[in-house]
PDB file of C-alpha atoms in Angstrom:
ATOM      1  CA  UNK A  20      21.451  15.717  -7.966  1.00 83.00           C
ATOM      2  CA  UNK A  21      17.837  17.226  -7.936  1.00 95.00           C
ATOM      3  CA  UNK A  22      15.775  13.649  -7.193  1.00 98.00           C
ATOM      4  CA  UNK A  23      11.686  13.347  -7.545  1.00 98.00           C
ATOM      5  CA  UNK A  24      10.553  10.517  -5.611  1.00 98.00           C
ATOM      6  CA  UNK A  25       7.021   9.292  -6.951  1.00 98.00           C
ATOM      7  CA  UNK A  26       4.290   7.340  -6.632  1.00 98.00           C
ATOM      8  CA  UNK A  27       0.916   6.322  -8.132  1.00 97.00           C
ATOM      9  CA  UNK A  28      -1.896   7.286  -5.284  1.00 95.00           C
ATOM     10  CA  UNK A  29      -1.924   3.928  -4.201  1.00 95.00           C
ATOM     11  CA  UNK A  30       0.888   4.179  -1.722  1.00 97.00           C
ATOM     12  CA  UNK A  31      -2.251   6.024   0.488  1.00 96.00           C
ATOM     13  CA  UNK A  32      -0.535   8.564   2.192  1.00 97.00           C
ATOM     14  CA  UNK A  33      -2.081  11.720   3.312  1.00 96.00           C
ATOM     15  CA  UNK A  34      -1.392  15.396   1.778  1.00 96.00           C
ATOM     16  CA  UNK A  35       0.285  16.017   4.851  1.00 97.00           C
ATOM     17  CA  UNK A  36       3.016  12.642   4.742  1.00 98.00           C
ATOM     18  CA  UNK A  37       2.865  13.237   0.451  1.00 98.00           C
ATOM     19  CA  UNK A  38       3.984  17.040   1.526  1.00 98.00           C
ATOM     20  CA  UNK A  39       6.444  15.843   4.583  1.00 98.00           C
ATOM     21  CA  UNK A  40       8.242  13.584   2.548  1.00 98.00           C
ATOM     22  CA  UNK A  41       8.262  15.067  -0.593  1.00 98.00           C
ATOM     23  CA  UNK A  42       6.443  12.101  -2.668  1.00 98.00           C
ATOM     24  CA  UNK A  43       4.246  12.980  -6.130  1.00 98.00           C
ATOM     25  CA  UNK A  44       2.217  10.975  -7.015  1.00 97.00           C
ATOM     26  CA  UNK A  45      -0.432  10.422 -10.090  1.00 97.00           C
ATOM     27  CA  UNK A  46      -3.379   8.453  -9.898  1.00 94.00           C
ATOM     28  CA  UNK A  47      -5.624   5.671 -10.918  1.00 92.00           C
ATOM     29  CA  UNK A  48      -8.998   5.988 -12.156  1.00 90.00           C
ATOM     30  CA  UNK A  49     -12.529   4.176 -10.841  1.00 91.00           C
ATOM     31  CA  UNK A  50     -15.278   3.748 -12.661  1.00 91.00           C
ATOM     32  CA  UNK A  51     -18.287   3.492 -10.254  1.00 90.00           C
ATOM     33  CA  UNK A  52     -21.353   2.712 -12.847  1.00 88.00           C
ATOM     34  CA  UNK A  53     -20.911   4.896 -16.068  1.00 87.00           C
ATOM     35  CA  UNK A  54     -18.930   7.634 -14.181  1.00 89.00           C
ATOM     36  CA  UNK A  55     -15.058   7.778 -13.810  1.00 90.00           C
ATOM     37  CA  UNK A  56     -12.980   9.548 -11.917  1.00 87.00           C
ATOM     38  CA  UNK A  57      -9.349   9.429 -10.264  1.00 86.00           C
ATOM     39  CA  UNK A  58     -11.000  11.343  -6.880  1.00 85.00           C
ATOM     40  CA  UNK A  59     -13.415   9.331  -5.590  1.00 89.00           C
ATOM     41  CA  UNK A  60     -13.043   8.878  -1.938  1.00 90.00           C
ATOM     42  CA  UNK A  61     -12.977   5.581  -0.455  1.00 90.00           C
ATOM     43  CA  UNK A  62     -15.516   5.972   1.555  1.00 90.00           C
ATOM     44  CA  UNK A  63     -17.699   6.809  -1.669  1.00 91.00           C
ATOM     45  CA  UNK A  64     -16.842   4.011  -3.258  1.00 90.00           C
ATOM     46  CA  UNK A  65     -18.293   1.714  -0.278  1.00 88.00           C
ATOM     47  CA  UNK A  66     -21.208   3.915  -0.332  1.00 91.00           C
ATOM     48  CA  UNK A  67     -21.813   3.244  -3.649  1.00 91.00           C
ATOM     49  CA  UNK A  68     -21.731  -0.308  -3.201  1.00 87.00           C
ATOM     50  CA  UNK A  69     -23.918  -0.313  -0.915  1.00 85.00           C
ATOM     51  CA  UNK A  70     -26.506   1.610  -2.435  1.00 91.00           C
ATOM     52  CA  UNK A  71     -26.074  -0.224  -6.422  1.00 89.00           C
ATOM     53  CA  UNK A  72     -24.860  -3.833  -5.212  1.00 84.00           C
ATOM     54  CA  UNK A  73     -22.451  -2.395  -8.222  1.00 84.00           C
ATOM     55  CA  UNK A  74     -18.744  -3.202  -7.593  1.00 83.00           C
ATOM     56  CA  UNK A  75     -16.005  -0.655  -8.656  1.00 84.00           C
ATOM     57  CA  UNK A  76     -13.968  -1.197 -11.338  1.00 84.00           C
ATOM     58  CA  UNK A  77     -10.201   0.070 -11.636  1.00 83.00           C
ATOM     59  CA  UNK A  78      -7.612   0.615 -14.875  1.00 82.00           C
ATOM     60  CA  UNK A  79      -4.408   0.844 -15.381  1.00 85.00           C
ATOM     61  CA  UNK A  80      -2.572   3.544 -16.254  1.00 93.00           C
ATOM     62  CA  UNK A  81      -1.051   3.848 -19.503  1.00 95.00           C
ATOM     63  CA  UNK A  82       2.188   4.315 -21.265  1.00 97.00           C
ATOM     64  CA  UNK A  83       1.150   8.111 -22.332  1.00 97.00           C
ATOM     65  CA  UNK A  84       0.091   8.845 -19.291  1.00 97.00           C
ATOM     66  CA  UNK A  85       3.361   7.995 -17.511  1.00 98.00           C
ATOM     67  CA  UNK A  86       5.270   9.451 -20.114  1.00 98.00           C
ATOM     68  CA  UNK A  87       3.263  12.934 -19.324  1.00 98.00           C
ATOM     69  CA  UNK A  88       3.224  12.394 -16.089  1.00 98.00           C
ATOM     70  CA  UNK A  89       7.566  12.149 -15.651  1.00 98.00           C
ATOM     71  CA  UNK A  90       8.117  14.776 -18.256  1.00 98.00           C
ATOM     72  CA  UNK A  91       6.526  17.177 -16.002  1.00 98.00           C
ATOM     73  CA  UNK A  92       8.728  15.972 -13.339  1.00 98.00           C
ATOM     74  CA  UNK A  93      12.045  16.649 -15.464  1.00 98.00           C
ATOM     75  CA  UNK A  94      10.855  19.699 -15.986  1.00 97.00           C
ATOM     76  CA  UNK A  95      12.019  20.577 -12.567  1.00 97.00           C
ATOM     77  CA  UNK A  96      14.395  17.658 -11.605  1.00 98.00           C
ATOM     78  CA  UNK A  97      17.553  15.531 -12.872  1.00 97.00           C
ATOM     79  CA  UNK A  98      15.966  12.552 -12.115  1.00 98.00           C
ATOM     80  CA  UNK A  99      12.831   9.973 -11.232  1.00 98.00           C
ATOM     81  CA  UNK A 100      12.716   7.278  -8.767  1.00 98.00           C
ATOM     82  CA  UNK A 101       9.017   6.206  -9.084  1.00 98.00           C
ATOM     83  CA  UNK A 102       7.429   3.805  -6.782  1.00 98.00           C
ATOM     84  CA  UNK A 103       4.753   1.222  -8.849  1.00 97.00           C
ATOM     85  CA  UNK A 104       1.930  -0.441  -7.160  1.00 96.00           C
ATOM     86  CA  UNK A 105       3.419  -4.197  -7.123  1.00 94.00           C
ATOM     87  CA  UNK A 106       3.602  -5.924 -10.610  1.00 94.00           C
ATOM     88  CA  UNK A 107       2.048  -9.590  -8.718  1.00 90.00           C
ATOM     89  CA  UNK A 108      -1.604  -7.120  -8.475  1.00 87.00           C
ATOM     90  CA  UNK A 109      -1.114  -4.638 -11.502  1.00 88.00           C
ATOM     91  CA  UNK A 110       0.223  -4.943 -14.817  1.00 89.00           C
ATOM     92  CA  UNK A 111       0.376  -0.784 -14.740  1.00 93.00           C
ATOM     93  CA  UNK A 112       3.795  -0.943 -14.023  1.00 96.00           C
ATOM     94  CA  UNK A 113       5.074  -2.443 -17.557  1.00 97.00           C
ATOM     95  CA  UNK A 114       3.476   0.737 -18.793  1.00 97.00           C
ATOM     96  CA  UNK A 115       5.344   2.613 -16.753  1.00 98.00           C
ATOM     97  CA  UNK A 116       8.635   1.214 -17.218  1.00 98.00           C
ATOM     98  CA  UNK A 117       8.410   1.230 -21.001  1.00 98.00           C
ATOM     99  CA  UNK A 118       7.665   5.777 -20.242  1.00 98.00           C
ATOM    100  CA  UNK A 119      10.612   5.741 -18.011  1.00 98.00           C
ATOM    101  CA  UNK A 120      13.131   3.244 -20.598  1.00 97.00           C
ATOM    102  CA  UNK A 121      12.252   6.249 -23.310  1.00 97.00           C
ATOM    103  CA  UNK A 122      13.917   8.640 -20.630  1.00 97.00           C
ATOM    104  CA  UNK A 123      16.749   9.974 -19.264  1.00 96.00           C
ATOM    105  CA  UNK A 124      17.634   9.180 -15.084  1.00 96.00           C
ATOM    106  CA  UNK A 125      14.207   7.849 -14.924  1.00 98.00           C
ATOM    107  CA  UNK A 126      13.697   5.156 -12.836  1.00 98.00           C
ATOM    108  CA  UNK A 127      11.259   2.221 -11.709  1.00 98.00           C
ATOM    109  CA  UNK A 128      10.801   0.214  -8.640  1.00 98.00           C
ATOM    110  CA  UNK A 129       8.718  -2.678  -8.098  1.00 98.00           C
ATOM    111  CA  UNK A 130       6.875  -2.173  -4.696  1.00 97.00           C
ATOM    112  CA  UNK A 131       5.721  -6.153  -4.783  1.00 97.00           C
ATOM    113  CA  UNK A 132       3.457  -4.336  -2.548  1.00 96.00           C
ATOM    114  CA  UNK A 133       0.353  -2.498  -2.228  1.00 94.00           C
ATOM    115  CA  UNK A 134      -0.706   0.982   0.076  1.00 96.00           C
ATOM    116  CA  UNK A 135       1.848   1.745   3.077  1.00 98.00           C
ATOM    117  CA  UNK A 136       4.064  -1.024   1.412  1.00 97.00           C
ATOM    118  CA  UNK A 137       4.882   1.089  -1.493  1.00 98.00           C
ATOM    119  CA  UNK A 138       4.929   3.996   1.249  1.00 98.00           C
ATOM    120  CA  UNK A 139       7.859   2.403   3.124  1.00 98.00           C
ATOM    121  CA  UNK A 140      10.429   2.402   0.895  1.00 98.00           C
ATOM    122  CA  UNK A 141       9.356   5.738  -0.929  1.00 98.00           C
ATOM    123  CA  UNK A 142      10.083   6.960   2.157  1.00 98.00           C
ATOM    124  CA  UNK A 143      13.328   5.461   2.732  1.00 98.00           C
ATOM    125  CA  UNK A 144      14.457   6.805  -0.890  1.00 98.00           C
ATOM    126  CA  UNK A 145      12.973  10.146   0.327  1.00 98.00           C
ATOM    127  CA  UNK A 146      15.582  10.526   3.321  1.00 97.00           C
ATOM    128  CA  UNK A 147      18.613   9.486   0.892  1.00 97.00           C
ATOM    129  CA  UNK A 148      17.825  12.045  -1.284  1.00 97.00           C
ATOM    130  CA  UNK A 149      18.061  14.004   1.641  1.00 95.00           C
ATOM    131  CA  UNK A 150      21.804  12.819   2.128  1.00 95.00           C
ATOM    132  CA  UNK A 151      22.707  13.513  -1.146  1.00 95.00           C
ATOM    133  CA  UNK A 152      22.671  10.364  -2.242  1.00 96.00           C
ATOM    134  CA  UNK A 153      22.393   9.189  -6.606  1.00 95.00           C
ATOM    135  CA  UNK A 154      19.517   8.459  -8.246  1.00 97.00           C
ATOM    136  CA  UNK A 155      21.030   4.969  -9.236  1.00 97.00           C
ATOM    137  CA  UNK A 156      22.313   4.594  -5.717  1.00 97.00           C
ATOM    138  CA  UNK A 157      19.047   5.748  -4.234  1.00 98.00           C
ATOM    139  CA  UNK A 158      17.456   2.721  -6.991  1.00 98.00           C
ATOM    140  CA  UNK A 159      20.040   0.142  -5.776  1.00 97.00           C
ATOM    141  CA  UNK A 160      19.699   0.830  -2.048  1.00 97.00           C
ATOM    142  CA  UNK A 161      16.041   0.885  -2.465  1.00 97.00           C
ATOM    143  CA  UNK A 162      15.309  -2.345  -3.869  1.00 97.00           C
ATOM    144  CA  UNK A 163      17.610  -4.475  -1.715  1.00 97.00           C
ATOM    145  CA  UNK A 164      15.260  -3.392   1.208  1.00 97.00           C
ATOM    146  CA  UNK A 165      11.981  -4.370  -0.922  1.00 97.00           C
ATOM    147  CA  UNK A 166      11.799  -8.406  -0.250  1.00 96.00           C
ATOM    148  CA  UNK A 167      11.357  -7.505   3.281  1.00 97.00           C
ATOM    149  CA  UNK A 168       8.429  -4.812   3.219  1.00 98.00           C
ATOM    150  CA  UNK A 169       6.062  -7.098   5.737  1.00 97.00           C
ATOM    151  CA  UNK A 170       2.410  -5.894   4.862  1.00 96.00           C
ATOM    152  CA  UNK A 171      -0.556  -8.174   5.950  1.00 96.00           C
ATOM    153  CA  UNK A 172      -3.879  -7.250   6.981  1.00 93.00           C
ATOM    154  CA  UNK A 173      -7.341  -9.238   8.112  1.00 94.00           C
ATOM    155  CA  UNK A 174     -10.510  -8.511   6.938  1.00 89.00           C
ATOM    156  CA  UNK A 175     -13.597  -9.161   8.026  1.00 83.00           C
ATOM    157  CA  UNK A 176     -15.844 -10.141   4.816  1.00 75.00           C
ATOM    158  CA  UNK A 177     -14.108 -11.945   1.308  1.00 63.00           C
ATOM    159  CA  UNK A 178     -16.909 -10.113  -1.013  1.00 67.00           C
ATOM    160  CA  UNK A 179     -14.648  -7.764  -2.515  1.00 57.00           C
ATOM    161  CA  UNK A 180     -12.270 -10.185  -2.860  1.00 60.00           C
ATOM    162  CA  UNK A 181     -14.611 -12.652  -4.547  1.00 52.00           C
ATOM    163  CA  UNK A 182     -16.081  -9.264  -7.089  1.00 60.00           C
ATOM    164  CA  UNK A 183     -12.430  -8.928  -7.931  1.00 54.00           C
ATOM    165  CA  UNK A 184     -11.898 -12.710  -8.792  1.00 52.00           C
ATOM    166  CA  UNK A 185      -9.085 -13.122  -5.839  1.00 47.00           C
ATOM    167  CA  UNK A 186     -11.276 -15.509  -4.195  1.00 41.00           C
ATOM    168  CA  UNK A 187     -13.908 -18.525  -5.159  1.00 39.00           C
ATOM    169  CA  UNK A 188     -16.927 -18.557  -4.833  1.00 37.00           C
ATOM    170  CA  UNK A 189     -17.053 -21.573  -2.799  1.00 33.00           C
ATOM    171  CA  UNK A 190     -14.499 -19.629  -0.235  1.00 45.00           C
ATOM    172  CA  UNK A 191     -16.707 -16.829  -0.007  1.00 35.00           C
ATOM    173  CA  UNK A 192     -19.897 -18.681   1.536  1.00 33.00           C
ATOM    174  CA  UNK A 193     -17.376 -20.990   3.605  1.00 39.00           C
ATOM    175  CA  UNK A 194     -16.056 -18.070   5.175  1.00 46.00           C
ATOM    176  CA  UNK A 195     -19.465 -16.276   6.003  1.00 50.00           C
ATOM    177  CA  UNK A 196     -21.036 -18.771   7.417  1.00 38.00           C
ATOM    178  CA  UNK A 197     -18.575 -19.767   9.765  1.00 41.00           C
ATOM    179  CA  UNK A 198     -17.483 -16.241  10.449  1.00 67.00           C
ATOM    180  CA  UNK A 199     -13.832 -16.596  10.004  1.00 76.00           C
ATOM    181  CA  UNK A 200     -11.930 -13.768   9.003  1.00 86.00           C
ATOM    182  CA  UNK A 201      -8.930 -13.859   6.665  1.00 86.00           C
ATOM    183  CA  UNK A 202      -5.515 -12.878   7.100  1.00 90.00           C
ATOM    184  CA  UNK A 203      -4.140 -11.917   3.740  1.00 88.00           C
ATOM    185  CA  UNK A 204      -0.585 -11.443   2.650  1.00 91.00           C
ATOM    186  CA  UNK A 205       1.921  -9.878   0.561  1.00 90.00           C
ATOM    187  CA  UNK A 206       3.804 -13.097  -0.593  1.00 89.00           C
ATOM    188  CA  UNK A 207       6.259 -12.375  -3.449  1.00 86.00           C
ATOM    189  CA  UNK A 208       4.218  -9.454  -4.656  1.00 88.00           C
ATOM    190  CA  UNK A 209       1.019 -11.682  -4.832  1.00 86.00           C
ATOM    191  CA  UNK A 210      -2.093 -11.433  -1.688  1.00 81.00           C
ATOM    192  CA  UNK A 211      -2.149 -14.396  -0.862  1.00 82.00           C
ATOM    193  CA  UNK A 212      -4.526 -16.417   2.103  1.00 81.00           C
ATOM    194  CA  UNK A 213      -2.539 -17.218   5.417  1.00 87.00           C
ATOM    195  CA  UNK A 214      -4.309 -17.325   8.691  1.00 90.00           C
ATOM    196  CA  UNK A 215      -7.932 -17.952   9.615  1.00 88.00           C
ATOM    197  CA  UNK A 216      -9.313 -16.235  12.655  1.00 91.00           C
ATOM    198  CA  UNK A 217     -13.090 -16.053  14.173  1.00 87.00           C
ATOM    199  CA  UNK A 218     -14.235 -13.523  16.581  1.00 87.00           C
ATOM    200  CA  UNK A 219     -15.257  -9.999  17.091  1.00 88.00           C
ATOM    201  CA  UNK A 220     -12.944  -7.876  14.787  1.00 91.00           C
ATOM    202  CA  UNK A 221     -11.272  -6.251  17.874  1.00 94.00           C
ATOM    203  CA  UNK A 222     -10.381  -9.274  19.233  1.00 94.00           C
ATOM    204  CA  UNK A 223      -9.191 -10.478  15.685  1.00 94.00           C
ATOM    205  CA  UNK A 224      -6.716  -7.703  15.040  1.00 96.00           C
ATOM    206  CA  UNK A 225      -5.066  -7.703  18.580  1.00 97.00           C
ATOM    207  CA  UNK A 226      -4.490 -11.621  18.246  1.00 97.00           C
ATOM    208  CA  UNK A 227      -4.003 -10.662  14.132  1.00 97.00           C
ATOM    209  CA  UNK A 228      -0.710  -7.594  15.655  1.00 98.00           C
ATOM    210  CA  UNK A 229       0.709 -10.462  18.405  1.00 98.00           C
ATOM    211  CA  UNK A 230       1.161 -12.934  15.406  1.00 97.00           C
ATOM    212  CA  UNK A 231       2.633 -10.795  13.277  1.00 98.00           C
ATOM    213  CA  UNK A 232       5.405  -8.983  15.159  1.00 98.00           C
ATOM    214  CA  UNK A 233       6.042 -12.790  16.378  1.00 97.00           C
ATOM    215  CA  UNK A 234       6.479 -13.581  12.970  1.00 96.00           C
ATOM    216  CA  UNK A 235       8.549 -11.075  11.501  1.00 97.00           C
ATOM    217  CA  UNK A 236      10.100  -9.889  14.329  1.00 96.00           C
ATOM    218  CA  UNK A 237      13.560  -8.136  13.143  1.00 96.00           C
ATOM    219  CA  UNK A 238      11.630  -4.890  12.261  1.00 97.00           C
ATOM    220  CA  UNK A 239      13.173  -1.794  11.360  1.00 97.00           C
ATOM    221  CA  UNK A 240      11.723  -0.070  14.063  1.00 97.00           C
ATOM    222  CA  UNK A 241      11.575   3.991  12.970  1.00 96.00           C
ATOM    223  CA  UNK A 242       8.619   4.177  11.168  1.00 97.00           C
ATOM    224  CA  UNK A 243       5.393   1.493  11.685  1.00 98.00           C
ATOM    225  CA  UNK A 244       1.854   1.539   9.712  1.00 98.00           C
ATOM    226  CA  UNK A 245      -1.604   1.544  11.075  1.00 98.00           C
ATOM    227  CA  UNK A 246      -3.304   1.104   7.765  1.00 97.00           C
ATOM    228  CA  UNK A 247      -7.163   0.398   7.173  1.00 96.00           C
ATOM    229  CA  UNK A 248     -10.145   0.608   4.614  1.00 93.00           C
ATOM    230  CA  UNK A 249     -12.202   0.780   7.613  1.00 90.00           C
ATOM    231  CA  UNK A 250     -11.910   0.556  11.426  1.00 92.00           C
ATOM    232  CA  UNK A 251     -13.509   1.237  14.669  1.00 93.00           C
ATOM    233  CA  UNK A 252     -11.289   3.613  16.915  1.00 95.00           C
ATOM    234  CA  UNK A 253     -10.518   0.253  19.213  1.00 96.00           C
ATOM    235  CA  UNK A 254      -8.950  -1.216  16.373  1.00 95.00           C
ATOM    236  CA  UNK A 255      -6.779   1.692  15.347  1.00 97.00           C
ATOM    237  CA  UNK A 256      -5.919   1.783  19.049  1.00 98.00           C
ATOM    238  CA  UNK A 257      -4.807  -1.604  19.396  1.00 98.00           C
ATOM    239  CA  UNK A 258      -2.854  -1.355  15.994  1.00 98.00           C
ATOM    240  CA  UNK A 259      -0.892   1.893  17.733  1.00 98.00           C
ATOM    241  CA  UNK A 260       0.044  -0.165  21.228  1.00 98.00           C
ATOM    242  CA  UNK A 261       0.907  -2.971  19.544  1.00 98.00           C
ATOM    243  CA  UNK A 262       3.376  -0.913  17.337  1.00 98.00           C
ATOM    244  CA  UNK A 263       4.141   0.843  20.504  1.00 98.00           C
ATOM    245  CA  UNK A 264       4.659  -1.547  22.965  1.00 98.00           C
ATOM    246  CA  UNK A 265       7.085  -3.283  20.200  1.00 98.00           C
ATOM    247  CA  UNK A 266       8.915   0.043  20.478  1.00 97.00           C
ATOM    248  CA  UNK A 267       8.516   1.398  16.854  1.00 98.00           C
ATOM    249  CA  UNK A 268       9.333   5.496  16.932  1.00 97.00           C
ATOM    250  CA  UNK A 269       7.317   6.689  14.595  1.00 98.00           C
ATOM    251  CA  UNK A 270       3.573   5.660  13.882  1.00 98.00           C
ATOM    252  CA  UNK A 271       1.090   6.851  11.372  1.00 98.00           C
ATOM    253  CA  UNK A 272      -2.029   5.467  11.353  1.00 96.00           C
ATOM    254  CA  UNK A 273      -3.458   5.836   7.532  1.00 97.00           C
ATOM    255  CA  UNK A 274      -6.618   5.395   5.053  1.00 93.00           C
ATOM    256  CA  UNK A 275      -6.536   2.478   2.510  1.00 93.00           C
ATOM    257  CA  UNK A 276      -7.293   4.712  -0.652  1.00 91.00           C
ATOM    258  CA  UNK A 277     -10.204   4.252  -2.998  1.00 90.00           C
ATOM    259  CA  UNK A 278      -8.462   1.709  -5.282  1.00 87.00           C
ATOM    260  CA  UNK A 279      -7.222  -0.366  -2.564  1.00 84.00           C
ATOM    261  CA  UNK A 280     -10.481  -0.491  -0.691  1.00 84.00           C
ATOM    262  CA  UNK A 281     -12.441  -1.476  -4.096  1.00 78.00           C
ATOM    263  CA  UNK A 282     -10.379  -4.554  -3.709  1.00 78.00           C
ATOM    264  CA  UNK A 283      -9.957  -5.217  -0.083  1.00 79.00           C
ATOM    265  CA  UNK A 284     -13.613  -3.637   1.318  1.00 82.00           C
ATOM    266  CA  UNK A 285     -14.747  -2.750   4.583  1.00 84.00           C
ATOM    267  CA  UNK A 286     -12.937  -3.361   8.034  1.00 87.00           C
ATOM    268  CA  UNK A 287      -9.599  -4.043   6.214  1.00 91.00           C
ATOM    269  CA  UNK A 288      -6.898  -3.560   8.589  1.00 95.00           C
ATOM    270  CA  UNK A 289      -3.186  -4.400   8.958  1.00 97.00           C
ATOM    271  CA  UNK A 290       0.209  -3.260  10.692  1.00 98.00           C
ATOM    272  CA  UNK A 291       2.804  -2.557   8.245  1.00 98.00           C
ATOM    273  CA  UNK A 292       6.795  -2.186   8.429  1.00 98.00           C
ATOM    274  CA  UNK A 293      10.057  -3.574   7.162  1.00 98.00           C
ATOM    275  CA  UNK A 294      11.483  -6.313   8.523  1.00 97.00           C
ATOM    276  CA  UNK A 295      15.138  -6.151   7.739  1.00 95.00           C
ATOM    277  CA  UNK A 296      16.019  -4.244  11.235  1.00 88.00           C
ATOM    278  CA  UNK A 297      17.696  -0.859  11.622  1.00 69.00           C
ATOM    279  CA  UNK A 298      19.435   0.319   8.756  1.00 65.00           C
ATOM    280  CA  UNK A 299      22.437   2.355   8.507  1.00 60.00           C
ATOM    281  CA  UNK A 300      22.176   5.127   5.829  1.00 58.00           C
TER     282      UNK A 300
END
C-alpha cells in the first residue's frame, strides 16, 4: 500500500527532515495587522511584535481546505495518515476529521501535542510505511505510542502566553517581577504550568534537561528534539549533551515555526522524545 504521511506545518520540521522522512504537510495562516499569510517566518513574526506591540493572530484551517488538501494526496497514494496539531490547543482538527470521514483510507491522528511532538510519531509512521506496514495498522500502532510523546519546554517571558489568553494577567506581572521562568507542559493534550525556575536562561535549561530526563526517564532513545522559538548557541548546546550524555542516537536540533512561536514567544526552549522506551517494529 502506497501511504502519505502528513502534517499541518506545525510539526516544525525543516525541508530537509519534511524531505528525509517523507512528511507533507499544509499550513496555517497568520495574520500580522491587516496582512495574512501561511509563510511568515518566525522570526518575522517576533519582529513584528516588536516593532507594532501588535500580537499575531492564527486560524484554523477549514473543512474545504482539508478536503483539497487530501484529494491531492489520493491523487498519488492509497491512503492518508495525517498528523493534527493536538485537539487540547486547536479545534482545526474536527475540521479535518470531518474531510478525511468523507474519504476513502484517510486517516486522522490526534498529536495531543504541539511542534516536534507531532514530529515524533509522524516519524515513527514514516519508517512503518517503510516496512510495508497498513494504513490502519500504521493508525493503530501510531496512536498507542501517542500518550507518551514527553514535550515540555521553559520560557523565559509569559507575554505571549498572556496575548493568547493561556495565562492571567495577574501571573504575568508575578512572574516578571520575580524573574521566574515557566516550565510548561503537554498534559493530556493541554500546556499546562509545572515548574518554576529563576536564573540566567542557560542555567535554567541545563537544570530545566536534568529534571526532565529524571522525570521521564524510559525514553525511546533513537531519535531526541532540541526544539526552540529562540535560543542562544549555549542553550542549544546544552540541550544536545544533555540528549547526548543520556545516550539518545539521533538528535536534531529544530525551529519552533511561526504559529508556535506566536503562542510561546521568544527564548522558548525544550527537549523532546517519547517516553515509552525502545520499540520493536
Amino acid at each position: 500500500m502506497n501511504i502519505a504521511i502528513s502534517a499541518e506545518n506545525t510539526i516544525d520540521l525543516p525541508k530537509e527532515l519534511l524531505d528525509k522522512y517523507n512528511i507533507y504537510i499544509i499550513s496555517f495562516n497568520i495574520t500580522l495587522g491587516d496582512q495574512t499569510s501561511n509563510s511568515y517566518t518566525t522570526a518575522e513574526v517576533f519582529d513584528y511584535v516588536d516593532r507594532t506591540g501588535i500580537f499575531p493572530k492564527t486560524s484554523a484551517l477549514n473543512e474545504i481546505e482539508y478536503g483539497e488538501y487530501f484529494d491531492g494526496l489520493l491523487k498519488d497514494y492509497d491512503a492518508v495518515i495525517h498528523f493534527a496539531l493536538g485537539s487540547g490547543v486547536s479545534s482545526t482538527i474536527d475540521n479535518a476529521k470531518r474531510a478525511a470521514s468523507e474519504r476513502k483510507n484517510c486517516y486522522v491522528v490526534d498529536s495531543l501535542s504541539i511542534s516536534t511532538g507531532i514530529a515524533l510519531p509522524a516519524i515513527y509512521a514514516s519508517k512503518l510505511v517503510q516496512k510495508g506496514m497498513d494504513a490502519k495498522e500504521i493508525y493503530d500502532k501510531v496512536n498507542a505510542r501517542i500518550p507518551y510523546v514527553q514535550l515540555s519546554f521553559v520560557v523565559e517571558k509569559l507575554d505571549y502566553f498572556h496575548k493568547s489568553g493561556r495565562c492571567s494577567g495577574l501571573a504575568l506581572i508575578g512572574a516578571n517581577l520575580l524573574k521566574i521562568h515557566p516550565q510548561v507542559k503537554m498534559k493530556n493534550g493541554k500546556m499546562q504550568p509545572a515548574k518554576k525556575y529563576r536564573g540566567r536562561m542557560e542555567e535554567v535549561f541545563k537544570k530545566y534537561c536534568e529534571d526532565t530526563l529524571a522525570e521521564f526517564n524510559n525514553p525511546d532513545k533513537s531519535i531526541g528534539f532540541v526544539t526552540y522559538s529562540s535560543a542562544s548557541d549555549e542553550m542549544v548546546k546544552i540541550g544536545i549533551d544533555a540528549l547526548k550524555n543520556a545516550g539518545f542516537e539521533t538528535i536534531y536540533n529544530t525551529f519552533a515555526g511561526p504559529t508556535i512561536g506566536s503562542h510561546c514567544g521568544k527564548n522558548a526552549i525544550g527537549i523532546v522524545y517519547i517516553n515509552d522506551g525502545k520499540q520493536e517494529d
